[in-house]
Amino acid sequence: METLIGKNIEELKEVAAAVGLPGFAAKQMAQWLYRHHVRSFDEMTNLSRKGREALAERYHIGCSLPVDCQRSVDGTIKYLYRTEKGGYVETVYIPDGDRATLCVSSQVGCKMGCKFCMTGRQGFEGTLSAADIMNQIYSLPERDTLTNIVFMGQGESFDNLDNVLRVTQLLTADYSYAWSPKRITVSTVGLRKGMARFLAESDCNLAVSLHNPFSEERAAMMPAEHSFSLKEFLPLLAKHDWSHQRRLSFEYIVFGGLNDTKAHADELIRLLAPMECRVNLIRFHAIPDTPFQGAPEETMLWMRDYLSHHGVTTTIRASRGQDIYAACGLLTTAKQKEEQL
């Protein structure tokens, strides 16, 4: 049976036609799905009973509640969802005063293999459907409190760009959530073709996982640099017009003695000077059996101030959910999958 969550208005028109409902029923279904978040066709009360029965015979809503959750002392909540194909994926809800951000995943595991990331160690197990991605939002208990969504969970967003774009388009469509694109940020390690398409087809914010400004050093930390190098994607970003409210940011985990020197800071300034952007410095969250270590706090503060003083707006991102392995680089469902079997 097909899933309705994740379908756009044109596809819902096809669904309506397939079950003998009038064309305008597509908009009614969209409102029931994306504004009321129904869990059964019986709740779609402005559709005929015959139409609802026909829908139930051929389709299912696709709402799948979290199968587990972990709560941090800082209020962060990590949810475990089961995917349509039987895999597992983690999603992180991060409340912060009057803001609430959801960190969603686009894949089970990841192909990019970053040496400092638990998801990368998990390896790649599968791509999420639009329904799988949308369900992380649709079925979230705190859904109605959300102010922002970031595609920074498991997986490389641009390695599943069709479905990521489908979800961001649904989130911003007037018949659906009607969110401003400014509330959504999509992250990538730098897949150039996907980046070019994203910039052309979406108005959402872009975050690039940079972590080192020197190509050889970056490749040692992030094998993706061999295929998706700085010299390929940075010129694309430099020539893009960033003056229309869309935000460009670079994520930079600061490792002690590895990428935290004045030489690294100066190279960052040189590379990023042509762009209107922001650098988010991130504390390293240690993972088992790793040679990496975090930089001391004084280095974090020095790097923030040095970059900012030289014209690169820089902040230090607050770490959240570290005690439940929900912070940056700690997401993995390898062990959880074993426990569920």
mmCIF file of C-alpha atoms in Angstrom:
data_model
loop_
_atom_site.group_PDB
_atom_site.id
_atom_site.type_symbol
_atom_site.label_atom_id
_atom_site.label_comp_id
_atom_site.label_asym_id
_atom_site.label_seq_id
_atom_site.Cartn_x
_atom_site.Cartn_y
_atom_site.Cartn_z
ATOM 1 C CA MET A 1 0.000 0.000 0.000
ATOM 2 C CA GLU A 2 1.189 3.502 -0.799
ATOM 3 C CA THR A 3 1.874 6.104 1.864
ATOM 4 C CA LEU A 4 0.186 9.503 1.719
ATOM 5 C CA ILE A 5 2.595 11.406 3.979
ATOM 6 C CA GLY A 6 5.171 12.986 1.706
ATOM 7 C CA LYS A 7 2.899 13.395 -1.315
ATOM 8 C CA ASN A 8 2.486 16.863 -2.790
ATOM 9 C CA ILE A 9 -0.730 18.408 -4.057
ATOM 10 C CA GLU A 10 -0.337 17.096 -7.615
ATOM 11 C CA GLU A 11 0.212 13.557 -6.353
ATOM 12 C CA LEU A 12 -2.781 13.865 -4.034
ATOM 13 C CA LYS A 13 -4.874 14.824 -7.069
ATOM 14 C CA GLU A 14 -3.804 11.534 -8.637
ATOM 15 C CA VAL A 15 -4.785 9.736 -5.435
ATOM 16 C CA ALA A 16 -8.191 11.425 -5.478
ATOM 17 C CA ALA A 17 -8.763 10.403 -9.091
ATOM 18 C CA ALA A 18 -7.678 6.835 -8.378
ATOM 19 C CA VAL A 19 -10.378 6.387 -5.722
ATOM 20 C CA GLY A 20 -13.118 8.328 -7.490
ATOM 21 C CA LEU A 21 -12.937 11.533 -5.444
ATOM 22 C CA PRO A 22 -13.254 14.975 -7.078
ATOM 23 C CA GLY A 23 -10.099 16.974 -7.774
ATOM 24 C CA PHE A 24 -10.693 19.427 -4.938
ATOM 25 C CA ALA A 25 -10.430 16.525 -2.476
ATOM 26 C CA ALA A 26 -6.652 16.709 -2.945
ATOM 27 C CA LYS A 27 -6.521 20.013 -1.097
ATOM 28 C CA GLN A 28 -8.803 18.628 1.593
ATOM 29 C CA MET A 29 -6.509 15.638 2.057
ATOM 30 C CA ALA A 30 -3.453 17.913 2.189
ATOM 31 C CA GLN A 31 -5.045 19.964 4.948
ATOM 32 C CA TRP A 32 -5.993 16.854 6.936
ATOM 33 C CA LEU A 33 -2.456 15.528 6.555
ATOM 34 C CA TYR A 34 -0.215 18.538 6.953
ATOM 35 C CA ARG A 35 -2.295 20.832 9.146
ATOM 36 C CA HIS A 36 -4.323 18.406 11.261
ATOM 37 C CA HIS A 37 -1.891 15.448 11.194
ATOM 38 C CA VAL A 38 -4.595 12.797 11.135
ATOM 39 C CA ARG A 39 -3.759 9.178 11.852
ATOM 40 C CA SER A 40 -6.729 7.566 10.104
ATOM 41 C CA PHE A 41 -8.941 8.234 7.098
ATOM 42 C CA ASP A 42 -12.003 8.293 9.363
ATOM 43 C CA GLU A 43 -10.793 11.656 10.641
ATOM 44 C CA MET A 44 -11.114 13.186 7.151
ATOM 45 C CA THR A 45 -14.722 14.041 7.828
ATOM 46 C CA ASN A 46 -15.343 16.312 4.837
ATOM 47 C CA LEU A 47 -14.631 13.421 2.461
ATOM 48 C CA SER A 48 -17.441 11.028 1.619
ATOM 49 C CA ARG A 49 -17.587 7.772 3.548
ATOM 50 C CA LYS A 50 -17.241 5.859 0.281
ATOM 51 C CA GLY A 51 -14.176 7.907 -0.577
ATOM 52 C CA ARG A 52 -12.595 7.311 2.825
ATOM 53 C CA GLU A 53 -13.220 3.578 2.514
ATOM 54 C CA ALA A 54 -11.653 3.548 -0.941
ATOM 55 C CA LEU A 55 -8.613 5.397 0.383
ATOM 56 C CA ALA A 56 -8.218 2.931 3.250
ATOM 57 C CA GLU A 57 -8.258 0.000 0.805
ATOM 58 C CA ARG A 58 -5.390 1.334 -1.303
ATOM 59 C CA TYR A 59 -3.371 3.674 0.898
ATOM 60 C CA HIS A 60 -2.233 4.258 4.436
ATOM 61 C CA ILE A 61 -1.460 7.540 6.165
ATOM 62 C CA GLY A 62 2.106 6.579 7.024
ATOM 63 C CA CYS A 63 2.108 8.018 10.538
ATOM 64 C CA SER A 64 4.576 5.985 12.590
ATOM 65 C CA LEU A 65 5.136 7.062 16.187
ATOM 66 C CA PRO A 66 8.630 6.965 17.745
ATOM 67 C CA VAL A 67 9.551 3.559 19.106
ATOM 68 C CA ASP A 68 11.878 4.965 21.769
ATOM 69 C CA CYS A 69 13.065 8.245 23.250
ATOM 70 C CA GLN A 70 15.870 9.458 25.507
ATOM 71 C CA ARG A 71 15.762 12.694 27.489
ATOM 72 C CA SER A 72 18.779 14.813 28.302
ATOM 73 C CA VAL A 73 19.289 16.789 31.480
ATOM 74 C CA ASP A 74 19.286 19.934 29.296
ATOM 75 C CA GLY A 75 15.820 19.216 27.863
ATOM 76 C CA THR A 76 16.963 17.767 24.541
ATOM 77 C CA ILE A 77 15.017 14.676 23.446
ATOM 78 C CA LYS A 78 16.302 12.036 21.034
ATOM 79 C CA TYR A 79 13.655 9.951 19.268
ATOM 80 C CA LEU A 80 14.074 6.652 17.487
ATOM 81 C CA TYR A 81 11.863 6.049 14.446
ATOM 82 C CA ARG A 82 11.356 2.891 12.433
ATOM 83 C CA THR A 83 11.493 3.434 8.665
ATOM 84 C CA GLU A 84 9.151 2.046 6.015
ATOM 85 C CA LYS A 85 11.785 -0.536 5.045
ATOM 86 C CA GLY A 86 12.381 -1.643 8.620
ATOM 87 C CA GLY A 87 15.493 0.354 9.473
ATOM 88 C CA TYR A 88 15.907 2.806 12.321
ATOM 89 C CA VAL A 89 16.780 6.478 12.360
ATOM 90 C CA GLU A 90 17.335 9.072 15.097
ATOM 91 C CA THR A 91 15.815 12.544 15.332
ATOM 92 C CA VAL A 92 16.691 15.198 17.920
ATOM 93 C CA TYR A 93 14.317 17.774 19.412
ATOM 94 C CA ILE A 94 16.163 20.773 20.903
ATOM 95 C CA PRO A 95 14.098 23.284 22.937
ATOM 96 C CA ASP A 96 15.747 26.614 23.706
ATOM 97 C CA GLY A 97 13.582 29.273 25.324
ATOM 98 C CA ASP A 98 11.007 30.416 22.793
ATOM 99 C CA ARG A 99 12.714 28.415 20.033
ATOM 100 C CA ALA A 100 12.529 24.704 19.317
ATOM 101 C CA THR A 101 14.664 23.068 16.634
ATOM 102 C CA LEU A 102 14.265 19.601 15.170
ATOM 103 C CA CYS A 103 17.353 17.900 13.767
ATOM 104 C CA VAL A 104 16.082 15.419 11.169
ATOM 105 C CA SER A 105 17.838 12.595 9.349
ATOM 106 C CA SER A 106 17.817 11.873 5.622
ATOM 107 C CA GLN A 107 19.498 8.447 5.565
ATOM 108 C CA VAL A 108 20.100 5.429 7.761
ATOM 109 C CA GLY A 109 23.829 5.705 8.292
ATOM 110 C CA CYS A 110 25.967 7.667 5.834
ATOM 111 C CA LYS A 111 28.331 7.092 2.903
ATOM 112 C CA MET A 112 30.647 10.012 3.639
ATOM 113 C CA GLY A 113 32.721 8.263 6.333
ATOM 114 C CA CYS A 114 33.872 11.302 8.328
ATOM 115 C CA LYS A 115 36.416 9.999 10.860
ATOM 116 C CA PHE A 116 34.975 11.942 13.781
ATOM 117 C CA CYS A 117 31.318 10.994 13.290
ATOM 118 C CA MET A 118 29.437 8.012 14.742
ATOM 119 C CA THR A 119 26.990 8.009 11.829
ATOM 120 C CA GLY A 120 29.915 7.730 9.439
ATOM 121 C CA ARG A 121 31.222 4.744 11.371
ATOM 122 C CA GLN A 122 27.833 3.090 11.082
ATOM 123 C CA GLY A 123 28.221 3.005 7.315
ATOM 124 C CA PHE A 124 25.418 3.395 4.827
ATOM 125 C CA GLU A 125 22.306 1.265 5.297
ATOM 126 C CA GLY A 126 19.668 3.008 3.219
ATOM 127 C CA THR A 127 18.065 6.185 1.964
ATOM 128 C CA LEU A 128 14.943 7.529 3.619
ATOM 129 C CA SER A 129 11.808 8.104 1.587
ATOM 130 C CA ALA A 130 10.044 11.453 1.686
ATOM 131 C CA ALA A 131 7.497 9.759 3.954
ATOM 132 C CA ASP A 132 10.266 8.633 6.349
ATOM 133 C CA ILE A 133 11.679 12.150 6.528
ATOM 134 C CA MET A 134 8.287 13.811 6.856
ATOM 135 C CA ASN A 135 7.192 11.357 9.536
ATOM 136 C CA GLN A 136 9.980 12.586 11.835
ATOM 137 C CA ILE A 137 8.101 15.889 11.886
ATOM 138 C CA TYR A 138 4.546 14.607 11.454
ATOM 139 C CA SER A 139 4.689 12.175 14.377
ATOM 140 C CA LEU A 140 6.830 14.254 16.722
ATOM 141 C CA PRO A 141 5.036 14.703 20.078
ATOM 142 C CA GLU A 142 6.331 18.308 20.285
ATOM 143 C CA ARG A 143 5.577 19.072 16.638
ATOM 144 C CA ASP A 144 3.417 22.128 17.305
ATOM 145 C CA THR A 145 6.217 23.873 19.227
ATOM 146 C CA LEU A 146 8.747 23.736 16.377
ATOM 147 C CA THR A 147 10.251 26.968 15.101
ATOM 148 C CA ASN A 148 13.113 25.552 13.016
ATOM 149 C CA ILE A 149 14.166 22.381 11.229
ATOM 150 C CA VAL A 150 17.747 21.437 10.371
ATOM 151 C CA PHE A 151 18.757 18.553 8.119
ATOM 152 C CA MET A 152 21.816 17.755 10.232
ATOM 153 C CA GLY A 153 20.939 14.303 11.533
ATOM 154 C CA GLN A 154 22.033 11.001 10.045
ATOM 155 C CA GLY A 155 23.039 10.960 6.402
ATOM 156 C CA GLU A 156 24.253 13.328 3.684
ATOM 157 C CA SER A 157 21.304 15.471 2.633
ATOM 158 C CA PHE A 158 22.480 15.956 -0.954
ATOM 159 C CA ASP A 159 22.935 12.206 -1.399
ATOM 160 C CA ASN A 160 19.145 12.015 -1.041
ATOM 161 C CA LEU A 161 18.327 15.350 -2.616
ATOM 162 C CA ASP A 162 15.101 14.381 -4.396
ATOM 163 C CA ASN A 163 13.414 13.431 -1.152
ATOM 164 C CA VAL A 164 14.965 16.250 0.884
ATOM 165 C CA LEU A 165 13.735 18.806 -1.646
ATOM 166 C CA ARG A 166 10.315 17.177 -1.723
ATOM 167 C CA VAL A 167 10.032 17.569 2.064
ATOM 168 C CA THR A 168 11.310 21.152 2.145
ATOM 169 C CA GLN A 169 8.861 22.043 -0.626
ATOM 170 C CA LEU A 170 6.032 20.483 1.365
ATOM 171 C CA LEU A 171 7.052 22.331 4.507
ATOM 172 C CA THR A 172 6.967 25.656 2.662
ATOM 173 C CA ALA A 173 3.893 25.049 0.440
ATOM 174 C CA ASP A 174 0.846 27.206 1.170
ATOM 175 C CA TYR A 175 -1.459 24.168 1.174
ATOM 176 C CA SER A 176 0.751 22.412 3.720
ATOM 177 C CA TYR A 177 2.816 23.774 6.621
ATOM 178 C CA ALA A 178 3.366 27.154 4.897
ATOM 179 C CA TRP A 179 6.693 27.677 6.687
ATOM 180 C CA SER A 180 9.134 30.361 5.601
ATOM 181 C CA PRO A 181 12.238 28.806 3.960
ATOM 182 C CA LYS A 182 14.276 30.811 6.487
ATOM 183 C CA ARG A 183 13.141 28.348 9.155
ATOM 184 C CA ILE A 184 14.797 25.405 7.387
ATOM 185 C CA THR A 185 18.523 24.652 7.052
ATOM 186 C CA VAL A 186 19.978 21.843 4.956
ATOM 187 C CA SER A 187 23.500 20.585 5.633
ATOM 188 C CA THR A 188 26.048 18.994 3.295
ATOM 189 C CA VAL A 189 29.731 18.068 3.213
ATOM 190 C CA GLY A 190 29.894 19.733 -0.205
ATOM 191 C CA LEU A 191 28.410 17.629 -3.015
ATOM 192 C CA ARG A 192 28.727 20.197 -5.794
ATOM 193 C CA LYS A 193 26.035 18.962 -8.180
ATOM 194 C CA GLY A 194 23.546 18.651 -5.369
ATOM 195 C CA MET A 195 24.572 22.060 -4.075
ATOM 196 C CA ALA A 196 23.989 23.696 -7.461
ATOM 197 C CA ARG A 197 20.579 22.120 -7.730
ATOM 198 C CA PHE A 198 19.653 23.041 -4.169
ATOM 199 C CA LEU A 199 20.605 26.683 -4.722
ATOM 200 C CA ALA A 200 18.498 26.769 -7.890
ATOM 201 C CA GLU A 201 15.431 24.943 -6.592
ATOM 202 C CA SER A 202 15.190 25.934 -2.923
ATOM 203 C CA ASP A 203 15.271 29.118 -0.852
ATOM 204 C CA CYS A 204 16.159 27.303 2.371
ATOM 205 C CA ASN A 205 19.356 28.026 4.287
ATOM 206 C CA LEU A 206 22.533 26.098 3.543
ATOM 207 C CA ALA A 207 25.087 24.793 6.049
ATOM 208 C CA VAL A 208 28.377 23.316 4.844
ATOM 209 C CA SER A 209 30.388 20.924 7.012
ATOM 210 C CA LEU A 210 33.858 22.396 6.472
ATOM 211 C CA HIS A 211 36.013 21.458 9.499
ATOM 212 C CA ASN A 212 39.344 22.197 7.814
ATOM 213 C CA PRO A 213 40.334 24.832 5.221
ATOM 214 C CA PHE A 214 43.306 22.848 3.853
ATOM 215 C CA SER A 215 42.296 20.223 1.315
ATOM 216 C CA GLU A 216 44.845 17.535 2.235
ATOM 217 C CA GLU A 217 44.104 17.841 5.946
ATOM 218 C CA ARG A 218 40.367 17.868 5.273
ATOM 219 C CA ALA A 219 40.656 14.703 3.188
ATOM 220 C CA ALA A 220 42.381 12.907 6.081
ATOM 221 C CA MET A 221 39.393 13.760 8.306
ATOM 222 C CA MET A 222 36.659 13.657 5.675
ATOM 223 C CA PRO A 223 37.220 11.182 2.812
ATOM 224 C CA ALA A 224 34.496 12.966 0.824
ATOM 225 C CA GLU A 225 37.032 15.730 0.132
ATOM 226 C CA HIS A 226 38.611 13.410 -2.461
ATOM 227 C CA SER A 227 35.414 13.494 -4.535
ATOM 228 C CA PHE A 228 33.806 16.744 -3.393
ATOM 229 C CA SER A 229 36.693 19.113 -2.810
ATOM 230 C CA LEU A 230 36.781 22.627 -1.447
ATOM 231 C CA LYS A 231 38.139 23.962 -4.738
ATOM 232 C CA GLU A 232 35.054 22.634 -6.538
ATOM 233 C CA PHE A 233 32.220 23.850 -4.329
ATOM 234 C CA LEU A 234 33.562 27.043 -2.714
ATOM 235 C CA PRO A 235 33.656 28.974 -6.036
ATOM 236 C CA LEU A 236 30.020 28.008 -6.606
ATOM 237 C CA LEU A 237 29.085 29.453 -3.233
ATOM 238 C CA ALA A 238 31.221 32.558 -3.764
ATOM 239 C CA LYS A 239 29.377 33.553 -6.930
ATOM 240 C CA HIS A 240 25.901 32.929 -5.515
ATOM 241 C CA ASP A 241 23.857 35.965 -4.477
ATOM 242 C CA TRP A 242 23.335 35.679 -0.708
ATOM 243 C CA SER A 243 21.580 39.023 -0.296
ATOM 244 C CA HIS A 244 18.008 37.668 -0.333
ATOM 245 C CA GLN A 245 17.679 36.570 3.300
ATOM 246 C CA ARG A 246 18.889 33.018 2.667
ATOM 247 C CA ARG A 247 21.719 32.228 5.102
ATOM 248 C CA LEU A 248 25.003 30.453 4.376
ATOM 249 C CA SER A 249 26.908 28.963 7.297
ATOM 250 C CA PHE A 250 29.983 26.797 7.673
ATOM 251 C CA GLU A 251 30.173 24.183 10.426
ATOM 252 C CA TYR A 252 33.622 23.823 11.969
ATOM 253 C CA ILE A 253 34.379 21.285 14.694
ATOM 254 C CA VAL A 254 37.491 22.529 16.494
ATOM 255 C CA PHE A 255 39.999 19.756 17.202
ATOM 256 C CA GLY A 256 42.894 20.382 19.596
ATOM 257 C CA GLY A 257 46.200 20.663 17.739
ATOM 258 C CA LEU A 258 44.641 19.682 14.425
ATOM 259 C CA ASN A 259 42.649 22.552 12.901
ATOM 260 C CA ASP A 260 42.837 25.264 15.538
ATOM 261 C CA THR A 261 45.998 27.204 14.658
ATOM 262 C CA LYS A 262 46.449 30.745 13.362
ATOM 263 C CA ALA A 263 47.301 29.252 9.962
ATOM 264 C CA HIS A 264 43.911 27.536 9.863
ATOM 265 C CA ALA A 265 42.131 30.697 10.951
ATOM 266 C CA ASP A 266 43.934 32.788 8.329
ATOM 267 C CA GLU A 267 43.088 30.305 5.586
ATOM 268 C CA LEU A 268 39.453 30.322 6.650
ATOM 269 C CA ILE A 269 39.453 34.107 6.391
ATOM 270 C CA ARG A 270 41.000 33.922 2.915
ATOM 271 C CA LEU A 271 38.546 31.296 1.657
ATOM 272 C CA LEU A 272 35.401 32.812 3.126
ATOM 273 C CA ALA A 273 36.117 36.512 2.554
ATOM 274 C CA PRO A 274 34.257 36.563 -0.821
ATOM 275 C CA MET A 275 31.043 35.306 0.826
ATOM 276 C CA GLU A 276 28.400 36.697 3.119
ATOM 277 C CA CYS A 277 28.401 33.857 5.627
ATOM 278 C CA ARG A 278 28.705 32.734 9.216
ATOM 279 C CA VAL A 279 31.045 30.210 10.833
ATOM 280 C CA ASN A 280 29.667 28.021 13.620
ATOM 281 C CA LEU A 281 32.455 26.667 15.803
ATOM 282 C CA ILE A 282 31.476 23.337 17.372
ATOM 283 C CA ARG A 283 33.019 21.585 20.341
ATOM 284 C CA PHE A 284 34.175 18.057 19.549
ATOM 285 C CA HIS A 285 32.108 15.362 21.218
ATOM 286 C CA ALA A 286 34.436 12.432 21.740
ATOM 287 C CA ILE A 287 33.523 9.065 20.268
ATOM 288 C CA PRO A 288 35.104 5.694 21.192
ATOM 289 C CA ASP A 289 38.488 4.754 19.724
ATOM 290 C CA THR A 290 39.239 8.096 18.127
ATOM 291 C CA PRO A 291 42.583 9.934 17.831
ATOM 292 C CA PHE A 292 40.809 13.291 17.872
ATOM 293 C CA GLN A 293 40.461 15.512 20.906
ATOM 294 C CA GLY A 294 38.573 18.709 21.491
ATOM 295 C CA ALA A 295 40.264 22.099 21.624
ATOM 296 C CA PRO A 296 40.431 23.868 25.014
ATOM 297 C CA GLU A 297 37.843 26.553 25.706
ATOM 298 C CA GLU A 298 40.379 29.357 25.444
ATOM 299 C CA THR A 299 41.193 28.218 21.900
ATOM 300 C CA MET A 300 37.516 28.188 20.976
ATOM 301 C CA LEU A 301 37.133 31.740 22.272
ATOM 302 C CA TRP A 302 40.330 32.921 20.563
ATOM 303 C CA MET A 303 39.276 31.463 17.221
ATOM 304 C CA ARG A 304 35.816 33.019 17.468
ATOM 305 C CA ASP A 305 37.235 36.436 18.263
ATOM 306 C CA TYR A 306 40.029 36.246 15.690
ATOM 307 C CA LEU A 307 37.713 35.296 12.822
ATOM 308 C CA SER A 308 35.113 37.868 13.834
ATOM 309 C CA HIS A 309 37.756 40.609 14.115
ATOM 310 C CA HIS A 310 38.839 39.806 10.555
ATOM 311 C CA GLY A 311 35.363 40.108 9.101
ATOM 312 C CA VAL A 312 34.041 36.539 9.332
ATOM 313 C CA THR A 313 30.991 36.446 11.592
ATOM 314 C CA THR A 314 31.654 33.572 13.982
ATOM 315 C CA THR A 315 29.778 32.012 16.885
ATOM 316 C CA ILE A 316 30.316 29.029 19.171
ATOM 317 C CA ARG A 317 27.422 26.624 18.973
ATOM 318 C CA ALA A 318 26.094 25.448 22.321
ATOM 319 C CA SER A 319 26.377 21.692 22.785
ATOM 320 C CA ARG A 320 23.079 19.993 23.554
ATOM 321 C CA GLY A 321 22.134 16.446 24.439
ATOM 322 C CA GLN A 322 25.643 15.109 24.858
ATOM 323 C CA ASP A 323 24.645 12.856 27.770
ATOM 324 C CA ILE A 324 22.196 10.944 25.527
ATOM 325 C CA TYR A 325 24.491 10.893 22.465
ATOM 326 C CA ALA A 326 22.338 13.441 20.673
ATOM 327 C CA ALA A 327 24.998 16.109 20.074
ATOM 328 C CA CYS A 328 26.730 16.792 16.766
ATOM 329 C CA GLY A 329 28.446 13.680 15.375
ATOM 330 C CA LEU A 330 27.010 11.240 17.925
ATOM 331 C CA LEU A 331 23.938 9.896 16.132
ATOM 332 C CA THR A 332 23.945 6.210 15.243
ATOM 333 C CA THR A 333 21.327 3.489 15.096
ATOM 334 C CA ALA A 334 23.662 0.535 14.663
ATOM 335 C CA LYS A 335 23.427 -0.572 18.304
ATOM 336 C CA GLN A 336 19.728 0.297 18.581
ATOM 337 C CA LYS A 337 18.984 -1.810 15.538
ATOM 338 C CA GLU A 338 20.661 -4.799 17.182
ATOM 339 C CA GLU A 339 18.678 -4.276 20.383
ATOM 340 C CA GLN A 340 15.363 -4.128 18.499
ATOM 341 C CA LEU A 341 15.970 -7.431 16.721
#
